[in-house]
Amino acid sequence: MTLVGKTIGILGGGQLGRMIILEGRKMGLRFITLDPAKDCPAAQVADEHIVAGFDDLEAATILGEKTDIILYEFENIDINLVRELEKSYRIPQSSRLLEITGNRLLEKQALTDAGVRVAPYQAIETHADMRSAWHSFSAPAILKTVRGGYDGKGQWRIHTSEEMSRLPHSLFGEDHTYIMEQYIPFRSEISVIVSRGLSGEMKVFPPALNVHRNHILHLSIAPAPLKDHVIEQAEQMARQIASYLNLVGILAIEMFVLEDDTILVNELAPRPHNSGHYTYDACQTSQFEQVIRAVTGMVLGQVMMHESALMVNVLGEHTDQLKEKMNTLPTTAKLHWYGKSEAKKGRKMGHLTFVGDSIDGLISQMEQIAIWPQLTNKEKQQIGILSNRNEVKVGN
């Protein structure tokens, strides 16, 4: 497929679509987005925008007629709509991948079938199921919705049987299925972004170490300051999963590193990921360019890092302070603003990526801006594992 002059349709109009478009414009591509919001982030940089819901087949068909390829930039899209579109239009990411990653039970089973470890889990449809699962696990456990939910929404951590009994019975209405997982104490949380093209070619970006606050990603550090054999294990698992799922595009894989250096896989996301934003400024190829390369049949780009990186999210509660300090940001800080109209607490409005030679130095620069609360001792402990391992890790 010759790219210049071709048009890509994107189901979804968020910041991920926006950054895909900004990279694709360098490659001579045109873009049409579909999203219910008229002035969503991606629409602001697209050639055309279709205002419609993600279950509107008529509008999605118009998108298909006007484009050469269709991508989805997030998971909460009507799977039946994507299946219908696949009958007539090219959707390289596939409805199968969307179906698996949009359902936590299907996802856990697929990961198990792929030969990687996950936390013990059970399907939950009634209070009785929940009690039974609770007694089969050791406390605490986590109850999650099977579909939807992000940044901690749709999740309940349960420490005691009393907490479990206080959950409303209304949770278990008709067609409401949940998953209960054994909570696994972990030392670090990492994510790995793997890309796979139409030919089966694969590239794995250097894993990032993630720190969350209030269930929302606060910052990501790359390369993850972990032992070489842990990095190698994580990258091999990413390839294993991508091969099993017959991935075309980008897959983000969230993992837990346990105290004994073994890894459990937590969740998948079938698109560019917040923790991979560092690739925009610190890698030879960004995750956003890579997804375009993967779905169009181009050779995948090299993923080596040319500098260490620290990406920190700018939430609604940070925007006023950031605007006041915009002119005093260090030159190592790269600002990405998403163009969202309303700043709400906990809403991702943009991010800053600090790039340089030393992760310790980047943390110091972030803290000197004094927008975010200082790192806690627990967070420092997560980040400080083998803190002398701050050199750039070359991807493959």
Short mmCIF file of C-alpha atoms in Angstrom, two decimals:
data_model
loop_
_atom_site.label_atom_id
_atom_site.label_comp_id
_atom_site.label_asym_id
_atom_site.label_seq_id
_atom_site.Cartn_x
_atom_site.Cartn_y
_atom_site.Cartn_z
CA MET A 1 0.00 0.00 0.00
CA THR A 2 1.42 3.35 -1.07
CA LEU A 3 0.78 5.64 1.87
CA VAL A 4 0.97 9.15 0.42
CA GLY A 5 -2.52 10.44 -0.25
CA LYS A 6 -4.31 7.50 1.41
CA THR A 7 -6.98 8.08 4.05
CA ILE A 8 -7.22 6.34 7.41
CA GLY A 9 -10.43 6.30 9.40
CA ILE A 10 -10.26 6.29 13.18
CA LEU A 11 -13.05 5.03 15.43
CA GLY A 12 -12.56 7.28 18.44
CA GLY A 13 -11.53 10.88 18.82
CA GLY A 14 -9.37 10.97 21.94
CA GLN A 15 -5.76 11.96 22.47
CA LEU A 16 -4.46 8.64 21.13
CA GLY A 17 -6.15 9.28 17.80
CA ARG A 18 -4.82 12.83 17.87
CA MET A 19 -1.23 11.65 18.26
CA ILE A 20 -1.66 8.98 15.56
CA ILE A 21 -2.84 11.69 13.18
CA LEU A 22 0.02 14.05 14.03
CA GLU A 23 2.52 11.29 13.20
CA GLY A 24 0.61 10.16 10.11
CA ARG A 25 0.60 13.64 8.60
CA LYS A 26 4.40 13.40 8.31
CA MET A 27 3.83 10.33 6.13
CA GLY A 28 1.42 12.07 3.74
CA LEU A 29 -1.76 10.50 5.13
CA ARG A 30 -5.23 11.99 5.47
CA PHE A 31 -7.54 11.16 8.40
CA ILE A 32 -11.26 11.02 9.10
CA THR A 33 -12.43 10.51 12.68
CA LEU A 34 -15.71 9.29 14.15
CA ASP A 35 -16.68 10.24 17.69
CA PRO A 36 -19.82 11.51 19.49
CA ALA A 37 -18.03 14.69 20.58
CA LYS A 38 -17.87 17.46 17.97
CA ASP A 39 -14.65 19.06 19.24
CA CYS A 40 -12.77 16.02 20.53
CA PRO A 41 -8.93 16.03 20.52
CA ALA A 42 -8.49 14.01 17.32
CA ALA A 43 -11.14 15.96 15.41
CA GLN A 44 -9.13 19.14 15.91
CA VAL A 45 -6.32 17.79 13.70
CA ALA A 46 -8.30 15.51 11.34
CA ASP A 47 -9.21 16.31 7.72
CA GLU A 48 -12.83 15.44 8.43
CA HIS A 49 -14.86 14.47 11.48
CA ILE A 50 -18.08 12.45 11.66
CA VAL A 51 -20.15 13.17 14.78
CA ALA A 52 -21.79 9.86 15.69
CA GLY A 53 -21.98 7.24 18.39
CA PHE A 54 -19.84 4.12 18.42
CA ASP A 55 -22.89 1.97 17.72
CA ASP A 56 -24.03 3.99 14.69
CA LEU A 57 -23.54 1.58 11.79
CA GLU A 58 -24.81 4.03 9.19
CA ALA A 59 -22.24 6.65 10.19
CA ALA A 60 -19.50 4.03 10.46
CA THR A 61 -20.34 2.81 6.96
CA ILE A 62 -19.84 6.36 5.67
CA LEU A 63 -16.45 6.31 7.39
CA GLY A 64 -15.63 3.04 5.63
CA GLU A 65 -16.64 4.38 2.23
CA LYS A 66 -14.39 7.40 2.60
CA THR A 67 -11.27 5.66 3.87
CA ASP A 68 -8.73 3.00 2.86
CA ILE A 69 -8.20 1.52 6.34
CA ILE A 70 -10.07 1.83 9.64
CA LEU A 71 -8.40 1.82 13.07
CA TYR A 72 -9.88 1.90 16.55
CA GLU A 73 -8.08 3.97 19.19
CA PHE A 74 -9.82 2.59 22.28
CA GLU A 75 -11.73 -0.51 23.35
CA ASN A 76 -15.22 0.69 24.25
CA ILE A 77 -16.68 0.36 20.77
CA ASP A 78 -19.65 -1.80 19.85
CA ILE A 79 -18.11 -5.11 18.79
CA ASN A 80 -21.05 -5.86 16.48
CA LEU A 81 -20.41 -2.62 14.60
CA VAL A 82 -16.77 -3.60 14.02
CA ARG A 83 -17.81 -7.07 12.85
CA GLU A 84 -20.20 -5.56 10.33
CA LEU A 85 -17.57 -3.13 9.06
CA GLU A 86 -15.07 -5.97 8.63
CA LYS A 87 -17.33 -7.56 6.02
CA SER A 88 -16.70 -4.70 3.59
CA TYR A 89 -13.77 -2.63 4.84
CA ARG A 90 -10.19 -3.17 6.00
CA ILE A 91 -9.78 -3.25 9.79
CA PRO A 92 -6.33 -4.82 10.27
CA GLN A 93 -6.54 -4.75 14.08
CA SER A 94 -9.59 -7.09 13.80
CA SER A 95 -12.77 -7.48 15.80
CA ARG A 96 -11.34 -10.59 17.47
CA LEU A 97 -8.62 -8.60 19.23
CA LEU A 98 -11.19 -6.00 20.25
CA GLU A 99 -13.52 -8.68 21.60
CA ILE A 100 -10.81 -10.36 23.67
CA THR A 101 -9.33 -7.20 25.16
CA GLY A 102 -12.76 -5.69 25.81
CA ASN A 103 -13.80 -8.60 28.04
CA ARG A 104 -11.67 -9.37 31.09
CA LEU A 105 -12.74 -13.02 31.24
CA LEU A 106 -11.91 -13.66 27.59
CA GLU A 107 -8.65 -11.78 28.08
CA LYS A 108 -7.56 -13.89 31.07
CA GLN A 109 -8.37 -17.08 29.20
CA ALA A 110 -6.47 -15.92 26.12
CA LEU A 111 -3.43 -15.04 28.22
CA THR A 112 -3.56 -18.44 29.90
CA ASP A 113 -3.83 -20.14 26.52
CA ALA A 114 -0.85 -18.09 25.33
CA GLY A 115 1.20 -19.68 28.11
CA VAL A 116 1.74 -16.70 30.41
CA ARG A 117 0.90 -16.40 34.09
CA VAL A 118 -2.05 -14.38 35.39
CA ALA A 119 -3.49 -13.93 38.88
CA PRO A 120 -6.05 -16.58 39.97
CA TYR A 121 -9.54 -15.46 38.92
CA GLN A 122 -13.18 -16.54 38.77
CA ALA A 123 -16.28 -15.37 36.91
CA ILE A 124 -18.86 -13.76 39.21
CA GLU A 125 -22.59 -13.41 38.49
CA THR A 126 -24.16 -13.50 41.96
CA HIS A 127 -23.36 -12.70 45.57
CA ALA A 128 -23.05 -16.44 46.14
CA ASP A 129 -20.40 -16.67 43.39
CA MET A 130 -18.54 -13.80 45.01
CA ARG A 131 -18.58 -15.42 48.45
CA SER A 132 -17.41 -18.73 46.99
CA ALA A 133 -14.54 -17.06 45.13
CA TRP A 134 -13.61 -15.03 48.20
CA HIS A 135 -13.24 -18.19 50.28
CA SER A 136 -11.12 -19.83 47.58
CA PHE A 137 -8.74 -16.84 47.55
CA SER A 138 -6.70 -15.38 50.35
CA ALA A 139 -7.57 -11.76 51.17
CA PRO A 140 -7.54 -9.25 49.64
CA ALA A 141 -9.28 -9.75 46.29
CA ILE A 142 -10.42 -7.38 43.56
CA LEU A 143 -13.86 -7.40 41.97
CA LYS A 144 -13.96 -5.90 38.47
CA THR A 145 -16.55 -5.35 35.79
CA VAL A 146 -15.96 -7.67 32.85
CA ARG A 147 -16.42 -4.85 30.35
CA GLY A 148 -15.51 -1.18 30.52
CA GLY A 149 -13.89 0.60 33.41
CA TYR A 150 -10.56 2.42 33.40
CA ASP A 151 -8.40 4.42 35.80
CA GLY A 152 -9.85 2.40 38.70
CA LYS A 153 -13.51 2.80 37.70
CA GLY A 154 -15.59 -0.38 37.95
CA GLN A 155 -13.25 -1.97 40.51
CA TRP A 156 -13.60 -2.78 44.21
CA ARG A 157 -10.74 -4.02 46.38
CA ILE A 158 -12.13 -6.24 49.13
CA HIS A 159 -10.07 -6.83 52.27
CA THR A 160 -12.63 -8.44 54.59
CA SER A 161 -15.87 -10.40 54.39
CA GLU A 162 -17.57 -7.38 55.98
CA GLU A 163 -16.48 -5.19 53.08
CA MET A 164 -17.81 -7.78 50.69
CA SER A 165 -21.20 -7.90 52.43
CA ARG A 166 -21.53 -4.12 52.10
CA LEU A 167 -21.37 -4.23 48.30
CA PRO A 168 -24.84 -3.39 46.95
CA HIS A 169 -26.94 -6.31 45.71
CA SER A 170 -27.85 -4.10 42.75
CA LEU A 171 -24.42 -4.87 41.31
CA PHE A 172 -25.70 -8.27 40.27
CA GLY A 173 -28.56 -7.39 37.97
CA GLU A 174 -29.52 -9.09 34.74
CA ASP A 175 -26.56 -9.67 32.37
CA HIS A 176 -24.10 -8.24 34.92
CA THR A 177 -20.99 -10.41 34.98
CA TYR A 178 -17.89 -9.62 37.00
CA ILE A 179 -14.48 -11.12 37.53
CA MET A 180 -12.84 -11.58 40.91
CA GLU A 181 -9.07 -11.75 41.00
CA GLN A 182 -6.72 -12.68 43.78
CA TYR A 183 -4.75 -9.57 44.76
CA ILE A 184 -1.06 -10.28 44.20
CA PRO A 185 1.49 -8.18 46.11
CA PHE A 186 3.97 -6.89 43.55
CA ARG A 187 7.21 -4.98 43.67
CA SER A 188 6.77 -3.00 40.48
CA GLU A 189 4.28 -2.48 37.70
CA ILE A 190 5.63 -2.32 34.17
CA SER A 191 4.17 -2.12 30.71
CA VAL A 192 5.49 -3.39 27.41
CA ILE A 193 4.40 -2.07 24.02
CA VAL A 194 4.72 -4.65 21.25
CA SER A 195 4.01 -4.06 17.58
CA ARG A 196 3.38 -6.68 14.90
CA GLY A 197 2.95 -6.03 11.20
CA LEU A 198 0.97 -7.73 8.46
CA SER A 199 3.97 -9.93 7.64
CA GLY A 200 4.39 -11.08 11.25
CA GLU A 201 7.40 -8.86 11.88
CA MET A 202 7.59 -7.79 15.54
CA LYS A 203 9.25 -5.01 17.51
CA VAL A 204 9.18 -4.54 21.29
CA PHE A 205 9.66 -1.10 22.82
CA PRO A 206 11.80 -0.92 25.98
CA PRO A 207 9.54 -1.67 28.98
CA ALA A 208 8.44 1.25 31.14
CA LEU A 209 8.06 1.25 34.93
CA ASN A 210 4.76 2.81 36.01
CA VAL A 211 3.64 4.62 39.16
CA HIS A 212 -0.09 5.08 39.76
CA ARG A 213 -1.91 7.51 42.05
CA ASN A 214 -5.60 7.05 42.82
CA HIS A 215 -5.71 4.31 40.16
CA ILE A 216 -4.56 6.78 37.47
CA LEU A 217 -1.15 6.52 35.83
CA HIS A 218 1.02 9.24 37.36
CA LEU A 219 4.33 8.65 35.62
CA SER A 220 6.26 6.18 33.51
CA ILE A 221 10.02 5.74 33.44
CA ALA A 222 11.89 4.20 30.54
CA PRO A 223 14.00 2.22 30.34
CA ALA A 224 12.51 0.45 33.35
CA PRO A 225 15.22 0.26 36.07
CA LEU A 226 15.07 -3.53 36.41
CA LYS A 227 17.49 -6.42 36.09
CA ASP A 228 18.35 -7.54 32.58
CA HIS A 229 16.75 -10.97 32.98
CA VAL A 230 13.47 -9.37 34.12
CA ILE A 231 13.48 -7.11 31.06
CA GLU A 232 14.19 -10.07 28.81
CA GLN A 233 11.40 -12.08 30.44
CA ALA A 234 8.90 -9.25 29.93
CA GLU A 235 9.86 -8.74 26.28
CA GLN A 236 9.65 -12.48 25.55
CA MET A 237 6.18 -12.64 27.11
CA ALA A 238 5.09 -9.71 24.94
CA ARG A 239 6.19 -11.54 21.79
CA GLN A 240 4.48 -14.71 22.97
CA ILE A 241 1.16 -12.91 23.51
CA ALA A 242 1.36 -10.97 20.23
CA SER A 243 2.02 -14.18 18.29
CA TYR A 244 -0.82 -16.07 19.96
CA LEU A 245 -3.31 -13.27 19.30
CA ASN A 246 -2.08 -12.89 15.69
CA LEU A 247 -1.71 -9.21 16.47
CA VAL A 248 -1.66 -6.60 13.72
CA GLY A 249 -0.99 -3.15 15.15
CA ILE A 250 0.06 -2.22 18.67
CA LEU A 251 -0.60 -4.02 21.94
CA ALA A 252 0.14 -2.61 25.40
CA ILE A 253 0.68 -5.26 28.07
CA GLU A 254 0.53 -4.32 31.75
CA MET A 255 2.59 -6.62 33.98
CA PHE A 256 3.39 -7.08 37.67
CA VAL A 257 6.97 -7.84 38.73
CA LEU A 258 6.92 -9.91 41.91
CA GLU A 259 9.52 -9.98 44.68
CA ASP A 260 11.14 -13.10 43.20
CA ASP A 261 11.53 -11.38 39.79
CA THR A 262 8.79 -13.45 38.18
CA ILE A 263 6.09 -11.69 36.15
CA LEU A 264 2.31 -11.89 36.04
CA VAL A 265 0.36 -10.31 33.17
CA ASN A 266 -2.43 -8.01 34.34
CA GLU A 267 -4.23 -6.42 31.38
CA LEU A 268 -4.02 -5.75 27.65
CA ALA A 269 -4.87 -2.70 25.57
CA PRO A 270 -5.10 -3.15 21.76
CA ARG A 271 -3.83 0.33 20.84
CA PRO A 272 -1.23 2.92 21.83
CA HIS A 273 -1.04 3.36 25.59
CA ASN A 274 -0.48 6.17 28.08
CA SER A 275 2.65 4.44 29.37
CA GLY A 276 4.07 4.41 25.84
CA HIS A 277 3.86 8.17 25.33
CA TYR A 278 7.58 8.40 26.15
CA THR A 279 8.29 6.83 22.74
CA TYR A 280 7.23 10.06 21.02
CA ASP A 281 10.27 11.93 22.32
CA ALA A 282 12.79 9.27 23.31
CA CYS A 283 12.65 6.53 20.66
CA GLN A 284 13.66 6.36 17.05
CA THR A 285 10.04 5.46 16.21
CA SER A 286 7.02 6.40 18.32
CA GLN A 287 4.22 3.98 19.17
CA PHE A 288 1.91 6.19 17.08
CA GLU A 289 4.01 5.96 13.94
CA GLN A 290 4.50 2.25 14.58
CA VAL A 291 0.79 1.44 14.62
CA ILE A 292 0.46 3.09 11.20
CA ARG A 293 3.42 1.13 9.89
CA ALA A 294 2.01 -2.11 11.28
CA VAL A 295 -1.51 -1.88 9.82
CA THR A 296 -0.40 -0.60 6.41
CA GLY A 297 2.20 -3.29 5.76
CA MET A 298 5.24 -1.04 6.04
CA VAL A 299 8.48 -2.29 7.56
CA LEU A 300 8.32 -1.59 11.28
CA GLY A 301 10.46 1.25 12.59
CA GLN A 302 13.41 0.76 14.92
CA VAL A 303 12.53 1.25 18.58
CA MET A 304 15.89 2.09 20.15
CA MET A 305 15.88 4.83 22.77
CA HIS A 306 18.25 7.72 22.19
CA GLU A 307 17.71 9.10 25.71
CA SER A 308 16.18 8.04 29.00
CA ALA A 309 12.66 9.34 29.58
CA LEU A 310 10.20 10.19 32.32
CA MET A 311 6.60 10.81 31.25
CA VAL A 312 4.23 12.45 33.78
CA ASN A 313 0.52 13.01 33.24
CA VAL A 314 -1.01 16.48 33.50
CA LEU A 315 -4.47 16.09 35.04
CA GLY A 316 -7.24 18.67 35.31
CA GLU A 317 -6.09 19.74 38.77
CA HIS A 318 -2.58 20.47 37.44
CA THR A 319 -3.46 22.66 34.46
CA ASP A 320 -3.54 26.09 36.13
CA GLN A 321 -0.13 25.59 37.74
CA LEU A 322 1.35 24.28 34.53
CA LYS A 323 0.12 27.28 32.54
CA GLU A 324 1.68 29.61 35.10
CA LYS A 325 5.03 27.83 34.82
CA MET A 326 5.03 27.21 31.06
CA ASN A 327 7.80 29.69 30.33
CA THR A 328 10.08 28.28 33.03
CA LEU A 329 9.96 24.61 32.04
CA PRO A 330 13.40 23.08 31.48
CA THR A 331 14.45 22.50 27.89
CA THR A 332 14.45 18.76 28.56
CA ALA A 333 10.66 18.86 29.10
CA LYS A 334 8.50 18.15 26.04
CA LEU A 335 4.87 19.25 26.42
CA HIS A 336 1.98 17.44 24.71
CA TRP A 337 -1.43 19.11 25.10
CA TYR A 338 -4.59 17.20 24.14
CA GLY A 339 -6.98 20.05 23.36
CA LYS A 340 -9.73 18.99 25.76
CA SER A 341 -12.21 21.80 26.41
CA GLU A 342 -12.84 21.25 30.11
CA ALA A 343 -10.31 20.53 32.85
CA LYS A 344 -11.77 18.10 35.39
CA LYS A 345 -10.09 16.54 38.38
CA GLY A 346 -8.51 13.26 37.35
CA ARG A 347 -8.97 13.96 33.64
CA LYS A 348 -5.86 13.59 31.48
CA MET A 349 -5.31 16.98 29.82
CA GLY A 350 -1.81 16.38 28.50
CA HIS A 351 1.58 15.09 29.52
CA LEU A 352 5.18 16.17 29.92
CA THR A 353 8.07 13.97 28.86
CA PHE A 354 11.49 14.72 30.35
CA VAL A 355 14.41 13.35 28.35
CA GLY A 356 18.07 13.10 29.31
CA ASP A 357 20.92 10.84 30.36
CA SER A 358 19.93 10.07 33.95
CA ILE A 359 16.59 8.90 35.31
CA ASP A 360 17.53 10.30 38.72
CA GLY A 361 18.17 13.67 37.09
CA LEU A 362 14.83 13.59 35.28
CA ILE A 363 12.99 12.86 38.53
CA SER A 364 14.76 15.82 40.12
CA GLN A 365 13.73 18.11 37.26
CA MET A 366 10.10 17.00 37.52
CA GLU A 367 10.02 17.63 41.26
CA GLN A 368 11.63 21.07 40.92
CA ILE A 369 8.64 22.22 38.85
CA ALA A 370 6.56 21.63 42.01
CA ILE A 371 3.27 20.88 40.26
CA TRP A 372 2.83 17.33 41.50
CA PRO A 373 3.17 16.13 45.12
CA GLN A 374 6.64 14.77 45.87
CA LEU A 375 7.25 11.07 45.38
CA THR A 376 6.44 9.00 48.43
CA ASN A 377 8.93 6.62 50.00
CA LYS A 378 7.00 3.69 48.54
CA GLU A 379 7.13 5.23 45.07
CA LYS A 380 10.84 5.95 45.46
CA GLN A 381 11.36 2.34 46.46
CA GLN A 382 9.58 1.15 43.30
CA ILE A 383 11.64 3.45 41.12
CA GLY A 384 14.88 2.98 43.04
CA ILE A 385 15.29 -0.72 42.31
CA LEU A 386 18.79 -0.93 40.82
CA SER A 387 18.73 2.86 40.47
CA ASN A 388 22.22 2.76 39.03
CA ARG A 389 20.74 1.04 35.96
CA ASN A 390 19.79 4.30 34.26
CA GLU A 391 21.54 3.81 30.95
CA VAL A 392 19.49 3.69 27.78
CA LYS A 393 18.36 0.16 26.86
CA VAL A 394 18.43 -0.45 23.14
CA GLY A 395 15.25 -2.06 21.81
CA ASN A 396 15.13 -4.74 19.16
#
